[in-house]
Coordinates of C-alpha atoms in Angstrom, one line a residue:
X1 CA 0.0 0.0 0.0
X2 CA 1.4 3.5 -0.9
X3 CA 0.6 6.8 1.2
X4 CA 1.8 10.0 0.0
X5 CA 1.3 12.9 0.3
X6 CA -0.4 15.5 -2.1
X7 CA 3.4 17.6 -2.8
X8 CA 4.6 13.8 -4.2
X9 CA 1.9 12.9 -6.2
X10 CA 3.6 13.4 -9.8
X11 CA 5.0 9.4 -9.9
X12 CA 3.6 6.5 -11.5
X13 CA 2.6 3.4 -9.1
X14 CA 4.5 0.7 -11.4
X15 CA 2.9 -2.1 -9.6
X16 CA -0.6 -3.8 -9.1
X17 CA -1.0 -2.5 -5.2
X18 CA -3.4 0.0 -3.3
X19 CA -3.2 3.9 -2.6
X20 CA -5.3 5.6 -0.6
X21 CA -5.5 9.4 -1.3
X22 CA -7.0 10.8 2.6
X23 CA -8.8 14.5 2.5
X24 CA -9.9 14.2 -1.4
X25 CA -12.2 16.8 -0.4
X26 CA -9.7 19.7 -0.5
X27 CA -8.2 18.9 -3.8
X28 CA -9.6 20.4 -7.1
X29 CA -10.5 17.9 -10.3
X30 CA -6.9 18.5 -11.5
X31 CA -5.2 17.3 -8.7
X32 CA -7.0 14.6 -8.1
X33 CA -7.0 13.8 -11.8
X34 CA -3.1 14.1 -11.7
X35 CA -3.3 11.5 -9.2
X36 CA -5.6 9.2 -10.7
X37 CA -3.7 9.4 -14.3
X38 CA -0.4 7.8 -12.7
X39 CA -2.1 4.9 -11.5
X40 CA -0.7 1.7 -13.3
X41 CA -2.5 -1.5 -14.2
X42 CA -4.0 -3.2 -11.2
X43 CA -4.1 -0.4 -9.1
X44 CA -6.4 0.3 -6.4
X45 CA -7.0 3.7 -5.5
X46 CA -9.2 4.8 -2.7
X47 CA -10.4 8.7 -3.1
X48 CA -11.7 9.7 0.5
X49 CA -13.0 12.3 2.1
X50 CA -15.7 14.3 4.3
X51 CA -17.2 17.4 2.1
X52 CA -18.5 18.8 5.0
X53 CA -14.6 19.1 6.0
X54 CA -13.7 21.4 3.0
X55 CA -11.0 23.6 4.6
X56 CA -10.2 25.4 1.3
X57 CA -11.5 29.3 0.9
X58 CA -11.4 28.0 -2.7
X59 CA -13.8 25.1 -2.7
X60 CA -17.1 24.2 -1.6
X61 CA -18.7 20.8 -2.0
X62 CA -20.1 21.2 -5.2
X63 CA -16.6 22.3 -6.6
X64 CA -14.7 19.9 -4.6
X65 CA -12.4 17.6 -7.2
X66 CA -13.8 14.4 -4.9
X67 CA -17.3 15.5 -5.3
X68 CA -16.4 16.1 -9.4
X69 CA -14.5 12.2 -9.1
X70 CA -17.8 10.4 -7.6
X71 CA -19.8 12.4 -10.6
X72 CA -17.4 11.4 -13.5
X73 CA -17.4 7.7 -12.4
X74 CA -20.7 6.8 -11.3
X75 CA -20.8 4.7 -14.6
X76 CA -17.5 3.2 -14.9
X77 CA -17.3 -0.1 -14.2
X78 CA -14.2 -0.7 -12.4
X79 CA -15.6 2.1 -9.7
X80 CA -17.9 2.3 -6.6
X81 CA -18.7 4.8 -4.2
X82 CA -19.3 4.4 -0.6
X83 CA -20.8 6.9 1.3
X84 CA -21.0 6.9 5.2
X85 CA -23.5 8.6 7.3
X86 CA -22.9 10.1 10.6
X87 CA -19.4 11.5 12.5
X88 CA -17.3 8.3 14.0
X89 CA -14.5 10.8 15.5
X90 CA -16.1 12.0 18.5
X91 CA -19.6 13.7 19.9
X92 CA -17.9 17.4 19.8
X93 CA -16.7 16.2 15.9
X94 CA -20.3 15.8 15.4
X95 CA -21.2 19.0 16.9
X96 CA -18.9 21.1 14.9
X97 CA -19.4 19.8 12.0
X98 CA -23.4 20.3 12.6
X99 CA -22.8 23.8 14.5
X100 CA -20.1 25.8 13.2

């Protein structure tokens, strides 16, 4: 399994393995399309993310590259999306998320 961060993200995964890309919600369709163009044969990637988490002054979750990802490959067939309800962090999570 590979973890990288975002600033090392122009390589090319060479062999059939998994990479999980953490806080997709903060990167634009480029980046994450960057990302997703050096995957090699056989590679599992795993885009994820919270959209109620967008940190960026520059996004919001309808211009979020995860939510433009889930949109653009709804109808590929070597995709799925998963999406989770509920905070799993912590009670005060939950309540910042809903509050602030």
């Amino acid at each position: 399994m590979y973890l990288r961060s975002l600033d090392s993200r122009r390589w090319h995964i060479d062999c059939p393995d998994h990479y999980v890309q953490d806080e997709s919600q903060n990167l634009t369709a480029s980046q994450l399309k960057a990302i997703i163009t050096r995957c090699g044969e056989g590679t599992k990637l795993i885009c994820s993310g919270n959209l109620a988490q967008i940190d960026s002054n520059y996004l919001s979750a309808v211009t979020s590259g995860l939510t433009y990802i889930v949109e653009k490959f709804k109808n590929f067939s070597g995709s799925a999306t998963i999406n989770l309800d509920g905070v799993v962090r912590s009670r005060l999570a939950e309540f910042a998320e809903e509050q602030l």
